[in-house]
């Protein structure tokens, strides 16, 4: 198995856990045409603003747990970002991501080609309902991962 390289992994504050590790993400993506272009990064919150993140947690809202983007148009690499969840939610989020999101992501990346300039795919974990919500680039819910091209 080829392990997707990890570029960054932030140390987690007490009470948080990453729902997936590099091996769990890499395994279902082995058939992706772009496997060599993938990079992993792990960060403990889904937004730079700690107050906004704390509000989401306090209100039992949705937090982004997994996303794929192409950070720069000049960069051929694709960035897979994993965000932490409260430790009490990690097992449920992991099961849902392994059963639902990673197979969808694998199917999407298996057909990805380099001529797709914009890539934006993400999944949120809803702390209130303990469920996943695929989100497209504009923030509206979608049923499947997809790419977004500039108009």
PDB file of C-alpha atoms in Angstrom:
ATOM      1  CA  UNK A   1       0.000   0.000   0.000  1.00  0.00           C
ATOM      2  CA  UNK A   2       1.216   3.489  -0.844  1.00  0.00           C
ATOM      3  CA  UNK A   3       0.811   5.830   2.102  1.00  0.00           C
ATOM      4  CA  UNK A   4      -0.230   9.378   1.178  1.00  0.00           C
ATOM      5  CA  UNK A   5       2.465  11.729   2.513  1.00  0.00           C
ATOM      6  CA  UNK A   6       1.521  13.876   5.500  1.00  0.00           C
ATOM      7  CA  UNK A   7       2.724  17.471   5.225  1.00  0.00           C
ATOM      8  CA  UNK A   8       1.490  18.756   8.604  1.00  0.00           C
ATOM      9  CA  UNK A   9      -0.081  17.307  11.701  1.00  0.00           C
ATOM     10  CA  UNK A  10      -1.001  19.706  14.479  1.00  0.00           C
ATOM     11  CA  UNK A  11      -0.777  18.630  18.075  1.00  0.00           C
ATOM     12  CA  UNK A  12      -4.267  18.289  19.521  1.00  0.00           C
ATOM     13  CA  UNK A  13      -5.555  19.951  22.650  1.00  0.00           C
ATOM     14  CA  UNK A  14      -6.855  17.650  25.357  1.00  0.00           C
ATOM     15  CA  UNK A  15     -10.270  16.214  24.554  1.00  0.00           C
ATOM     16  CA  UNK A  16      -9.896  16.117  20.746  1.00  0.00           C
ATOM     17  CA  UNK A  17      -9.048  13.333  18.303  1.00  0.00           C
ATOM     18  CA  UNK A  18      -8.542  12.968  14.583  1.00  0.00           C
ATOM     19  CA  UNK A  19     -11.335  10.755  13.240  1.00  0.00           C
ATOM     20  CA  UNK A  20      -9.049   9.160  10.624  1.00  0.00           C
ATOM     21  CA  UNK A  21      -5.354   8.498  10.221  1.00  0.00           C
ATOM     22  CA  UNK A  22      -3.126   8.430   7.153  1.00  0.00           C
ATOM     23  CA  UNK A  23      -3.459   4.653   6.672  1.00  0.00           C
ATOM     24  CA  UNK A  24      -7.267   4.734   6.914  1.00  0.00           C
ATOM     25  CA  UNK A  25      -7.414   7.481   4.283  1.00  0.00           C
ATOM     26  CA  UNK A  26      -4.741   6.016   2.008  1.00  0.00           C
ATOM     27  CA  UNK A  27      -6.142   2.470   1.809  1.00  0.00           C
ATOM     28  CA  UNK A  28      -9.372   3.183  -0.121  1.00  0.00           C
ATOM     29  CA  UNK A  29      -7.643   5.713  -2.408  1.00  0.00           C
ATOM     30  CA  UNK A  30      -5.074   3.298  -3.885  1.00  0.00           C
ATOM     31  CA  UNK A  31      -6.849   3.204  -7.270  1.00  0.00           C
ATOM     32  CA  UNK A  32      -7.001   6.987  -7.643  1.00  0.00           C
ATOM     33  CA  UNK A  33      -5.304   8.144 -10.827  1.00  0.00           C
ATOM     34  CA  UNK A  34      -3.941  11.095  -8.870  1.00  0.00           C
ATOM     35  CA  UNK A  35      -2.591   9.111  -5.885  1.00  0.00           C
ATOM     36  CA  UNK A  36       0.930  10.497  -6.318  1.00  0.00           C
ATOM     37  CA  UNK A  37      -0.456  14.053  -6.234  1.00  0.00           C
ATOM     38  CA  UNK A  38      -2.277  13.691  -2.915  1.00  0.00           C
ATOM     39  CA  UNK A  39      -0.981  15.219   0.313  1.00  0.00           C
ATOM     40  CA  UNK A  40      -2.469  14.980   3.813  1.00  0.00           C
ATOM     41  CA  UNK A  41      -2.613  17.600   6.507  1.00  0.00           C
ATOM     42  CA  UNK A  42      -4.172  17.348   9.935  1.00  0.00           C
ATOM     43  CA  UNK A  43      -5.412  20.384  11.845  1.00  0.00           C
ATOM     44  CA  UNK A  44      -7.404  20.459  15.032  1.00  0.00           C
ATOM     45  CA  UNK A  45     -10.070  22.973  14.018  1.00  0.00           C
ATOM     46  CA  UNK A  46     -11.801  23.708  10.738  1.00  0.00           C
ATOM     47  CA  UNK A  47     -11.446  27.485  10.870  1.00  0.00           C
ATOM     48  CA  UNK A  48      -8.682  29.891  11.763  1.00  0.00           C
ATOM     49  CA  UNK A  49     -10.955  31.753  14.163  1.00  0.00           C
ATOM     50  CA  UNK A  50     -10.995  29.883  17.459  1.00  0.00           C
ATOM     51  CA  UNK A  51     -14.083  31.793  18.655  1.00  0.00           C
ATOM     52  CA  UNK A  52     -16.118  30.685  15.632  1.00  0.00           C
ATOM     53  CA  UNK A  53     -15.012  27.097  16.174  1.00  0.00           C
ATOM     54  CA  UNK A  54     -15.888  27.249  19.877  1.00  0.00           C
ATOM     55  CA  UNK A  55     -19.346  28.581  18.954  1.00  0.00           C
ATOM     56  CA  UNK A  56     -19.953  25.615  16.637  1.00  0.00           C
ATOM     57  CA  UNK A  57     -19.022  23.204  19.401  1.00  0.00           C
ATOM     58  CA  UNK A  58     -21.089  24.980  22.033  1.00  0.00           C
ATOM     59  CA  UNK A  59     -24.164  25.034  19.782  1.00  0.00           C
ATOM     60  CA  UNK A  60     -23.756  21.416  18.665  1.00  0.00           C
ATOM     61  CA  UNK A  61     -23.319  22.562  15.070  1.00  0.00           C
ATOM     62  CA  UNK A  62     -21.527  21.037  12.114  1.00  0.00           C
ATOM     63  CA  UNK A  63     -17.743  20.998  11.825  1.00  0.00           C
ATOM     64  CA  UNK A  64     -15.768  20.172   8.719  1.00  0.00           C
ATOM     65  CA  UNK A  65     -13.923  16.886   9.208  1.00  0.00           C
ATOM     66  CA  UNK A  66     -12.568  16.061   5.748  1.00  0.00           C
ATOM     67  CA  UNK A  67     -11.897  18.159   2.660  1.00  0.00           C
ATOM     68  CA  UNK A  68     -10.036  17.971  -0.628  1.00  0.00           C
ATOM     69  CA  UNK A  69      -8.845  21.079  -2.434  1.00  0.00           C
ATOM     70  CA  UNK A  70      -6.317  22.123  -4.990  1.00  0.00           C
ATOM     71  CA  UNK A  71      -4.649  24.928  -3.032  1.00  0.00           C
ATOM     72  CA  UNK A  72      -3.069  26.734  -5.984  1.00  0.00           C
ATOM     73  CA  UNK A  73      -3.899  26.530  -9.664  1.00  0.00           C
ATOM     74  CA  UNK A  74      -0.163  26.399 -10.376  1.00  0.00           C
ATOM     75  CA  UNK A  75       0.218  23.436  -8.024  1.00  0.00           C
ATOM     76  CA  UNK A  76      -0.706  20.029  -9.360  1.00  0.00           C
ATOM     77  CA  UNK A  77      -1.031  18.546  -5.879  1.00  0.00           C
ATOM     78  CA  UNK A  78      -4.343  17.963  -4.131  1.00  0.00           C
ATOM     79  CA  UNK A  79      -4.594  18.633  -0.424  1.00  0.00           C
ATOM     80  CA  UNK A  80      -6.641  16.353   1.824  1.00  0.00           C
ATOM     81  CA  UNK A  81      -7.320  18.050   5.151  1.00  0.00           C
ATOM     82  CA  UNK A  82      -8.504  16.199   8.231  1.00  0.00           C
ATOM     83  CA  UNK A  83      -9.920  18.169  11.153  1.00  0.00           C
ATOM     84  CA  UNK A  84     -10.277  16.945  14.714  1.00  0.00           C
ATOM     85  CA  UNK A  85     -13.541  16.260  16.490  1.00  0.00           C
ATOM     86  CA  UNK A  86     -14.307  16.127  20.199  1.00  0.00           C
ATOM     87  CA  UNK A  87     -12.892  12.827  21.450  1.00  0.00           C
ATOM     88  CA  UNK A  88     -16.347  11.576  22.465  1.00  0.00           C
ATOM     89  CA  UNK A  89     -17.460  11.898  18.809  1.00  0.00           C
ATOM     90  CA  UNK A  90     -14.383  10.352  17.173  1.00  0.00           C
ATOM     91  CA  UNK A  91     -15.583   6.728  16.939  1.00  0.00           C
ATOM     92  CA  UNK A  92     -18.933   7.664  15.381  1.00  0.00           C
ATOM     93  CA  UNK A  93     -17.317  10.130  12.953  1.00  0.00           C
ATOM     94  CA  UNK A  94     -14.680   7.517  11.995  1.00  0.00           C
ATOM     95  CA  UNK A  95     -17.287   4.851  11.249  1.00  0.00           C
ATOM     96  CA  UNK A  96     -19.360   7.227   9.131  1.00  0.00           C
ATOM     97  CA  UNK A  97     -16.340   8.508   7.216  1.00  0.00           C
ATOM     98  CA  UNK A  98     -15.065   4.989   6.503  1.00  0.00           C
ATOM     99  CA  UNK A  99     -18.487   3.680   5.470  1.00  0.00           C
ATOM    100  CA  UNK A 100     -19.848   6.674   3.552  1.00  0.00           C
ATOM    101  CA  UNK A 101     -17.407   9.439   2.673  1.00  0.00           C
ATOM    102  CA  UNK A 102     -14.198   7.611   1.794  1.00  0.00           C
ATOM    103  CA  UNK A 103     -15.880   5.315  -0.774  1.00  0.00           C
ATOM    104  CA  UNK A 104     -17.453   8.406  -2.404  1.00  0.00           C
ATOM    105  CA  UNK A 105     -14.125  10.222  -2.355  1.00  0.00           C
ATOM    106  CA  UNK A 106     -12.351   7.176  -3.813  1.00  0.00           C
ATOM    107  CA  UNK A 107     -14.841   7.011  -6.696  1.00  0.00           C
ATOM    108  CA  UNK A 108     -14.443  10.726  -7.344  1.00  0.00           C
ATOM    109  CA  UNK A 109     -10.641  10.652  -7.284  1.00  0.00           C
ATOM    110  CA  UNK A 110     -10.501   7.478  -9.399  1.00  0.00           C
ATOM    111  CA  UNK A 111     -11.881   9.525 -12.292  1.00  0.00           C
ATOM    112  CA  UNK A 112     -10.133  12.820 -11.511  1.00  0.00           C
ATOM    113  CA  UNK A 113      -7.971  14.270 -14.280  1.00  0.00           C
ATOM    114  CA  UNK A 114      -5.437  17.063 -14.157  1.00  0.00           C
ATOM    115  CA  UNK A 115      -7.481  19.276 -16.496  1.00  0.00           C
ATOM    116  CA  UNK A 116      -9.975  19.858 -13.677  1.00  0.00           C
ATOM    117  CA  UNK A 117      -8.606  23.166 -12.437  1.00  0.00           C
ATOM    118  CA  UNK A 118     -10.786  23.607  -9.372  1.00  0.00           C
ATOM    119  CA  UNK A 119     -11.346  20.901  -6.840  1.00  0.00           C
ATOM    120  CA  UNK A 120     -13.523  21.451  -3.809  1.00  0.00           C
ATOM    121  CA  UNK A 121     -15.040  18.615  -1.823  1.00  0.00           C
ATOM    122  CA  UNK A 122     -15.774  18.503   1.876  1.00  0.00           C
ATOM    123  CA  UNK A 123     -17.759  16.720   4.533  1.00  0.00           C
ATOM    124  CA  UNK A 124     -19.077  18.103   7.793  1.00  0.00           C
ATOM    125  CA  UNK A 125     -19.888  16.124  10.906  1.00  0.00           C
ATOM    126  CA  UNK A 126     -23.019  17.385  12.643  1.00  0.00           C
ATOM    127  CA  UNK A 127     -22.483  17.247  16.395  1.00  0.00           C
ATOM    128  CA  UNK A 128     -26.214  17.481  17.073  1.00  0.00           C
ATOM    129  CA  UNK A 129     -27.408  14.667  14.805  1.00  0.00           C
ATOM    130  CA  UNK A 130     -24.177  12.609  14.717  1.00  0.00           C
ATOM    131  CA  UNK A 131     -24.354  12.470  10.926  1.00  0.00           C
ATOM    132  CA  UNK A 132     -22.300  13.551   7.920  1.00  0.00           C
ATOM    133  CA  UNK A 133     -23.220  16.297   5.476  1.00  0.00           C
ATOM    134  CA  UNK A 134     -21.402  16.565   2.124  1.00  0.00           C
ATOM    135  CA  UNK A 135     -20.893  20.252   1.325  1.00  0.00           C
ATOM    136  CA  UNK A 136     -20.049  21.832  -2.017  1.00  0.00           C
ATOM    137  CA  UNK A 137     -17.863  24.896  -2.527  1.00  0.00           C
ATOM    138  CA  UNK A 138     -20.711  27.385  -2.196  1.00  0.00           C
ATOM    139  CA  UNK A 139     -21.677  25.907   1.163  1.00  0.00           C
ATOM    140  CA  UNK A 140     -24.917  24.280   0.082  1.00  0.00           C
ATOM    141  CA  UNK A 141     -25.522  20.626   0.752  1.00  0.00           C
ATOM    142  CA  UNK A 142     -25.028  18.133  -2.037  1.00  0.00           C
ATOM    143  CA  UNK A 143     -25.474  14.392  -2.202  1.00  0.00           C
ATOM    144  CA  UNK A 144     -22.131  13.595  -3.836  1.00  0.00           C
ATOM    145  CA  UNK A 145     -18.618  14.991  -3.962  1.00  0.00           C
ATOM    146  CA  UNK A 146     -18.074  17.142  -7.014  1.00  0.00           C
ATOM    147  CA  UNK A 147     -15.693  19.589  -8.586  1.00  0.00           C
ATOM    148  CA  UNK A 148     -16.281  23.268  -9.181  1.00  0.00           C
ATOM    149  CA  UNK A 149     -15.001  25.104 -12.243  1.00  0.00           C
ATOM    150  CA  UNK A 150     -14.736  28.883 -12.525  1.00  0.00           C
ATOM    151  CA  UNK A 151     -17.473  30.483 -14.621  1.00  0.00           C
TER     152      UNK A 151
END
